[in-house]
Coordinates of C-alpha atoms in Angstrom, one line a residue:
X1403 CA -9.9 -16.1 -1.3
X1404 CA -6.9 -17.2 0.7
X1405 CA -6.8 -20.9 1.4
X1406 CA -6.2 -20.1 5.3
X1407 CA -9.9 -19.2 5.4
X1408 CA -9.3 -19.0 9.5
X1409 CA -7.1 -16.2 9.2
X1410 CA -9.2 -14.3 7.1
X1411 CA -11.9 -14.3 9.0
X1412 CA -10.0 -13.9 12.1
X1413 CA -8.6 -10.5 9.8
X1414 CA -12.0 -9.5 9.0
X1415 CA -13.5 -9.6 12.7
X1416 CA -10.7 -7.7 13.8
X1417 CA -11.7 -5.0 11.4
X1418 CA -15.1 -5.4 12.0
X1419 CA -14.4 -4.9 16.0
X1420 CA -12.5 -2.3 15.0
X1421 CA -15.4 -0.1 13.5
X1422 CA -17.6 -0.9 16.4
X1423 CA -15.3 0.7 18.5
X1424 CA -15.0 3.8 16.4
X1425 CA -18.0 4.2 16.0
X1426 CA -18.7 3.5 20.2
X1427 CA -16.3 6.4 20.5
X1428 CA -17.3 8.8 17.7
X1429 CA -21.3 8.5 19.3
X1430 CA -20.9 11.4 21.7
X1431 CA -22.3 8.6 24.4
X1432 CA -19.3 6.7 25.4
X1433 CA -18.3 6.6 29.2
X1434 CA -14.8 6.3 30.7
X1435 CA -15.5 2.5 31.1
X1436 CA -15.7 2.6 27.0
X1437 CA -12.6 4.6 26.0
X1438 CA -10.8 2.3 29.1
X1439 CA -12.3 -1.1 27.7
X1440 CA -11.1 0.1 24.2
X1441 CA -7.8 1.2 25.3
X1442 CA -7.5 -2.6 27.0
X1443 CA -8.7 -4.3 23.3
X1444 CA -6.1 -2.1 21.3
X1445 CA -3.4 -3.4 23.7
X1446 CA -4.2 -6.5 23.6
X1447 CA -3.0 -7.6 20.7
X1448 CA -0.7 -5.9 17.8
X1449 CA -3.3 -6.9 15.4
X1450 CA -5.7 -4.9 16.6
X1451 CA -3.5 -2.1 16.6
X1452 CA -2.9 -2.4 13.1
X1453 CA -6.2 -2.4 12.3
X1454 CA -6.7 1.3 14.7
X1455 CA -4.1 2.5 12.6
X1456 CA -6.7 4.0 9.6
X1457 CA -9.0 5.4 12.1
X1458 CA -5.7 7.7 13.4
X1459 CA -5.5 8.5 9.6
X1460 CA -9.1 9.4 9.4
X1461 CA -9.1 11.8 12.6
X1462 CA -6.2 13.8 10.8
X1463 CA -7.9 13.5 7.5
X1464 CA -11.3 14.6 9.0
X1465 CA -9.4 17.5 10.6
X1466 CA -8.7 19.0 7.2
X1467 CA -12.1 18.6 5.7
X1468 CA -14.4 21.3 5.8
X1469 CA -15.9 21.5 9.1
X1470 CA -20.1 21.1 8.0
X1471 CA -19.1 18.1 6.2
X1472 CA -16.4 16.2 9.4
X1473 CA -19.4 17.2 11.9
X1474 CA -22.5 15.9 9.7
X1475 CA -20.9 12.5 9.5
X1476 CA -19.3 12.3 13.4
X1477 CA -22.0 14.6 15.3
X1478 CA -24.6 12.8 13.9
X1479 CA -23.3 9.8 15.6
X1480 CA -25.4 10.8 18.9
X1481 CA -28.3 9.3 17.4
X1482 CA -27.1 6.2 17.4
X1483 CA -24.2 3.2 16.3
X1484 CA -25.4 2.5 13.0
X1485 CA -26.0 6.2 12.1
X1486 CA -22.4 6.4 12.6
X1487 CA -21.3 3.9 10.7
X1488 CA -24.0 5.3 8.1
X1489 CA -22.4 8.2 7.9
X1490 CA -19.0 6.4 7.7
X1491 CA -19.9 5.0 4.4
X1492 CA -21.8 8.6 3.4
X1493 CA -18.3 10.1 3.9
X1494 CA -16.5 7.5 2.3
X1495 CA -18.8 7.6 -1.2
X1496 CA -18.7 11.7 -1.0
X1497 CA -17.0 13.6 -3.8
X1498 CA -15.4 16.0 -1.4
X1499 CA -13.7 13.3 0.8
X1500 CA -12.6 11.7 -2.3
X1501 CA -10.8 14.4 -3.5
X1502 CA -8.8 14.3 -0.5
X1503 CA -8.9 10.3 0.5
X1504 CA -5.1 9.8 -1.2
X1505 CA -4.0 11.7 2.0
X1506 CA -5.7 8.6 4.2
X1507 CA -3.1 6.2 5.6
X1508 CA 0.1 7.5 4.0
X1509 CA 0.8 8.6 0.3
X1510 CA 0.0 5.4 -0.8
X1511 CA -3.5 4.3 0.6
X1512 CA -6.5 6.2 0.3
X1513 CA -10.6 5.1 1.4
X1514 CA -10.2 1.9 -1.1
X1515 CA -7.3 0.7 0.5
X1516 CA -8.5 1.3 4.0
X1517 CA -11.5 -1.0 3.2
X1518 CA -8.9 -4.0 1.2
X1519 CA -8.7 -7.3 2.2
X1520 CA -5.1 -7.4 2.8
X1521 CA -2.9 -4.0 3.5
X1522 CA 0.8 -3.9 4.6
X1523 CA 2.0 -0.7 7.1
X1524 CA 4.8 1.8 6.0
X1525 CA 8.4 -0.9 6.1
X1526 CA 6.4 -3.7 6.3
X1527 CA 6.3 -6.9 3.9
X1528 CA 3.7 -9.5 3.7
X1529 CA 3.4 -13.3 1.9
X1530 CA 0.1 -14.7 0.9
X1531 CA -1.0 -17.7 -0.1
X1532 CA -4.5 -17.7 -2.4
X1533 CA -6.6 -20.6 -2.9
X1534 CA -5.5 -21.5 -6.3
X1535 CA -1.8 -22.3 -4.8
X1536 CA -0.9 -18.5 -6.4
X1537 CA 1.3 -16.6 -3.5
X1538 CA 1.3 -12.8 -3.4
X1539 CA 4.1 -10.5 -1.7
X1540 CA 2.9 -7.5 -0.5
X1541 CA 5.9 -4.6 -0.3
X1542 CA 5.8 -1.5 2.0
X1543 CA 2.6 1.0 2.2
X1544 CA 0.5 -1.6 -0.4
X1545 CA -3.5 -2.5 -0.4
X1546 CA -5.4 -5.3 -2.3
X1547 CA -8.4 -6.7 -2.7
X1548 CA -8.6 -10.6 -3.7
X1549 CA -11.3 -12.3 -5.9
X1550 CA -11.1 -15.8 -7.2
X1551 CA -14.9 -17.6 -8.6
X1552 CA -15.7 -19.8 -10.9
X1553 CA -14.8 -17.4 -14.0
X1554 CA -12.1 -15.7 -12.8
X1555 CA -9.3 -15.0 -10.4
X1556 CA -8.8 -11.0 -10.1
X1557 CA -6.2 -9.2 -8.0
X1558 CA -6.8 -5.4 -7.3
X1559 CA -4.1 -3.3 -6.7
X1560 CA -5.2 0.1 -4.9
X1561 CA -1.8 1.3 -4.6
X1562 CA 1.7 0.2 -3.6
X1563 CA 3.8 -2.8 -5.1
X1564 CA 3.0 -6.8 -5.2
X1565 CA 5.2 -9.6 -6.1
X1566 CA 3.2 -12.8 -8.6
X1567 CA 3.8 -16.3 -8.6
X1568 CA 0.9 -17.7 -10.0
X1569 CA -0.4 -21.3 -9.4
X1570 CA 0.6 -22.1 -12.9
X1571 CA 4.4 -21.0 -12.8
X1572 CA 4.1 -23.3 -9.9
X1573 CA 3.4 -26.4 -11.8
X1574 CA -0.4 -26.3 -11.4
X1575 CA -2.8 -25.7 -14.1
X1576 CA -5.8 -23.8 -13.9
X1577 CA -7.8 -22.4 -17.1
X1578 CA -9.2 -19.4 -14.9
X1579 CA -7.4 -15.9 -16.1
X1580 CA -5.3 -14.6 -13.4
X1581 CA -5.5 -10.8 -13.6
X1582 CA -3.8 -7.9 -11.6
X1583 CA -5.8 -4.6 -11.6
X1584 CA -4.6 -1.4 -11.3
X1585 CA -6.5 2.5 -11.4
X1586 CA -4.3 2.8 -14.9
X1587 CA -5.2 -0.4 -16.4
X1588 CA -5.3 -4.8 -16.2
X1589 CA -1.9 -7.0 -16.3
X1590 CA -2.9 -10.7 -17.4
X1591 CA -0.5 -13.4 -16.4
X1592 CA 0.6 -15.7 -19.2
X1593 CA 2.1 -18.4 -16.5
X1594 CA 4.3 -16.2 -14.7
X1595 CA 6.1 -14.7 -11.7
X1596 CA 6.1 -10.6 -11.9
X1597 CA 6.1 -7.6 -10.0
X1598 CA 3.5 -5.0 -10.3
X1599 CA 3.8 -1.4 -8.7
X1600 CA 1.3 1.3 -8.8
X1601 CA 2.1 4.7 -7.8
X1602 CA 0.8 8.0 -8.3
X1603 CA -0.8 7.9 -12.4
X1604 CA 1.5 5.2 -13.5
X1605 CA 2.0 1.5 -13.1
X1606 CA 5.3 -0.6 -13.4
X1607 CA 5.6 -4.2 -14.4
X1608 CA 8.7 -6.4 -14.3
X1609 CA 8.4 -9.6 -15.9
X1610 CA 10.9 -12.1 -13.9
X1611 CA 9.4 -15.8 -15.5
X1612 CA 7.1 -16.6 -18.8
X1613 CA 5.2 -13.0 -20.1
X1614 CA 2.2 -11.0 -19.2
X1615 CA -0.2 -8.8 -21.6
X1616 CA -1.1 -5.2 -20.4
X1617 CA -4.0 -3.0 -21.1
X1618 CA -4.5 0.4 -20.2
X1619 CA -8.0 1.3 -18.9
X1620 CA -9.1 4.0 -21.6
X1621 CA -7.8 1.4 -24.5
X1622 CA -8.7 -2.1 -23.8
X1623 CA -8.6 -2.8 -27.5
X1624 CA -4.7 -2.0 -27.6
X1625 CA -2.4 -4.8 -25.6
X1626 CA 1.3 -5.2 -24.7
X1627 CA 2.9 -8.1 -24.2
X1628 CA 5.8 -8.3 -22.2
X1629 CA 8.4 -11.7 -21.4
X1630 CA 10.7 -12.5 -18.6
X1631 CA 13.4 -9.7 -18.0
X1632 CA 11.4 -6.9 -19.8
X1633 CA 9.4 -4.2 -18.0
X1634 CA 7.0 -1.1 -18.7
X1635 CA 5.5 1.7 -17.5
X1636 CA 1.6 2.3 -18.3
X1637 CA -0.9 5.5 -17.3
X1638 CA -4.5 5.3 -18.1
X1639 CA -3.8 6.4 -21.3
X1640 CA -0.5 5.2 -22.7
X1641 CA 1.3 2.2 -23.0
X1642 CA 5.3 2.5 -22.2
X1643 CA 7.3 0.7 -24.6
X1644 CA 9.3 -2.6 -23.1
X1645 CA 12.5 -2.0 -21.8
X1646 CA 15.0 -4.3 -19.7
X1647 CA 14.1 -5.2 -16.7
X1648 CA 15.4 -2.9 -13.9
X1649 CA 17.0 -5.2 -10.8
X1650 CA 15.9 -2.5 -8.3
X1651 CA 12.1 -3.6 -9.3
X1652 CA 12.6 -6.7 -7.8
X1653 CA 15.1 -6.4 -5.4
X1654 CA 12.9 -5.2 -2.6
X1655 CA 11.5 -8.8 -2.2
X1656 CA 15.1 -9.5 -0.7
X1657 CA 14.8 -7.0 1.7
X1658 CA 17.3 -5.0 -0.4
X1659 CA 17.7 -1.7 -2.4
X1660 CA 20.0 -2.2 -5.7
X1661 CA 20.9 1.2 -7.7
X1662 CA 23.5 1.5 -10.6
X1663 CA 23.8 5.2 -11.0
X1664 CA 20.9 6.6 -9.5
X1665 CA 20.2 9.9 -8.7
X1666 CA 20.4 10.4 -4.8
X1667 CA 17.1 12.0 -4.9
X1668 CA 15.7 9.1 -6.1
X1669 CA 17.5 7.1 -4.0
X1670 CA 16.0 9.3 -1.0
X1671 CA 12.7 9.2 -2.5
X1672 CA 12.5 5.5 -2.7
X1673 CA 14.2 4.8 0.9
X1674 CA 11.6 7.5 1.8
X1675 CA 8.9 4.4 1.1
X1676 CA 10.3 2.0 4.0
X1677 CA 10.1 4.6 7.0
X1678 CA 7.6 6.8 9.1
X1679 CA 7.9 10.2 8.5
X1680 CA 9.4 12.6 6.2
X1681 CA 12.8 12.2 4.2
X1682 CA 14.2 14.6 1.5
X1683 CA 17.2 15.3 -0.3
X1684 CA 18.4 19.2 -0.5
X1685 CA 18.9 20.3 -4.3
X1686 CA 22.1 21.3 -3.7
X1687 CA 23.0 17.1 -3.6
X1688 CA 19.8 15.9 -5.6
X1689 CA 22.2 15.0 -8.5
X1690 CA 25.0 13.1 -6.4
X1691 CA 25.2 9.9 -8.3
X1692 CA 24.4 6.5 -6.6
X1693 CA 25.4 2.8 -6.6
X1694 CA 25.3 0.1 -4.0
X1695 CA 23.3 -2.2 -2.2
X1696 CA 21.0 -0.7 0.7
X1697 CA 19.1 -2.6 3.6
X1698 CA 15.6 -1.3 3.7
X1699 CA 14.8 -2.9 6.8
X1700 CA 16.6 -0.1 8.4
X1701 CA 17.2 3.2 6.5
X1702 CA 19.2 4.4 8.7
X1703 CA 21.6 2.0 8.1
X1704 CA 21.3 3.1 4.6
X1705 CA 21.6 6.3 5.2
X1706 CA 24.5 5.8 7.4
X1707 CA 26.4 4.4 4.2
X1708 CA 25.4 6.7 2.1
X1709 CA 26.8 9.6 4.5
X1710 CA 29.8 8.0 4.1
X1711 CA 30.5 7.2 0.7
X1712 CA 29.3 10.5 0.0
X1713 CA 30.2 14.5 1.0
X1714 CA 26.2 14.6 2.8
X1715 CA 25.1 14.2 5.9
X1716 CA 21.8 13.6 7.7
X1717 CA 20.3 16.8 9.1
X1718 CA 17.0 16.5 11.5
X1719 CA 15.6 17.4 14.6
X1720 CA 14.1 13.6 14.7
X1721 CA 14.5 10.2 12.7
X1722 CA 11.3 11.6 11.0
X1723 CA 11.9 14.7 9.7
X1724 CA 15.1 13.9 8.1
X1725 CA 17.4 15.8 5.3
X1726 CA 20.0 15.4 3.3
X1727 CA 22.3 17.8 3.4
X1728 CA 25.9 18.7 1.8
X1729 CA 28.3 18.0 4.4

């Protein structure tokens, strides 16, 4: 748990306000004194519209579920609060809804992350402190859930990208493992600093300070171990072999995108992380090779420079629904 134990449970009744309100709405017996009382909470404070933000998610990912299965868990709701929220978790555990759940809260988040103890919004960073003196960055569109007990001190990754000092690297000891999980696999930190991005069916590691050992989930028997400046990339299935370190793993923790002959696809598809919307690159300038230093506080800024630099421009009818297009 995080040594500001205030703001956590300040972060957790927030949430749990949240739901009640959802589910107040979703009951088929809320007034116009409800919908103008919640209206007043969700402006009250940014916090709280934060955590409205997965509900919007859920309404458009309800609408594309198939129609018996949306009304069984909403309708239902005129019998009452907690049959709502019942059905909440009904539709959360169902195998239909789960086939679809990576669409919930942007590419990145799905029902798991929804329900995490900590979650960062599309561009958005966030510094943690744990209770063991171990601090986490979280990077743009990331979810995690944060355990620490007697035995043990367990860091899930649902998706998205993390930054590890742990207590130890830090001049503490502490004989607990420290371990980073991820839905292709465990990282254990050997005393160290490293980044850990999961993403679609793989997972990245850098290592920046000491080493960490990685398992994949099918093949716990089979390990890696990887020092400072080496990285790899690890499904379920398969370990990656170590290779140098790329900078542009790490540089986002500086506010910063570093490339050395990237792709400007790529490029686009990682700037594409850091804003709302959609951004593409046309084919006919995928292979337009990149280098430079990009701010990803404001892509377009980036953008800007690389329209410059480069024969493209930025075509759109608005900032989100942008292509890149020869010039």
């Amino acid at each position: 748990m995080p040594a500001n134990r205030d703001g956590s449970a300040a972060e957790t009744r927030i949430r749990q306000e949240a739901i009640a309100w959802y589910a107040r709405l979703c009951s088929g017996e809320a007034t116009d004194a409800d919908r103008m009382a919640w209206q007043r909470w969700l402006e009250s404070h940014p916090e709280h519209q934060r955590a409205w933000r997965p509900f919007d998610a859920m309404q458009a990912m309800l609408q594309r579920v198939p129609g018996h299965l949306a009304s069984s868990t909403l309708q239902a709701s005129r019998h009452g609060r907690r049959r709502v929220l019942r059905g909440m978790a009904a539709l959360v555990g169902s195998g239909t809804v789960a086939g679809l759940s990576w669409q919930l809260a942007g590419r990145q988040e799905g029902m798991r992350s929804w329900l995490a103890d900590y979650r960062t919004g599309t561009g958005e960073r966030r510094d943690l402190m744990l209770a063991d003196g171990s601090a986490l960055t979280l990077n743009t569109g990331t979810s995690v859930d944060v355990s620490m007990d007697a035995a043990q001190r367990r860091i899930v990754l649902h998706g998205g990208e993390i930054l590890v000092r742990t207590a130890r690297s830090a001049g503490a000891r502490d004989g607990r493992p420290f371990t980073v999980h991820t839905p292709q696999g465990r990282i254990l930190a050997l005393g160290t600093r490293f980044t850990v991005r999961s993403e679609g069916e793989q997972t990245v590691v850098s290592v920046l300070q000491d080493a960490v050992q990685i398992q994949t989930r099918q093949d716990a028997g089979h390990s890696l171990r990887l020092q400072a400046g080496q990285q790899a990339v690890f499904s379920g299935q398969r370990l990656g072999a170590p290779m140098p370190a790329d900078p542009a793993q790490v540089s986002w923790v500086e506010g910063s995108l570093v490339v050395d002959g990237w792709r400007l696809e790529d490029v686009v598809r990682e700037l594409a992380r850091y804003r709302p919307g959609r951004l593409a690159c046309d084919p006919a300038v995928a292979e337009l090779r990149v280098s430079g230093v990009f701010p990803l506080a404001d892509t377009d800024r980036a953008l800007a420079v690389i329209a410059r630099a480069f024969p493209v421009r930025a075509a759109g009818m608005t900032r989100y629904w942008v292509t890149l297009v020869p010039a």
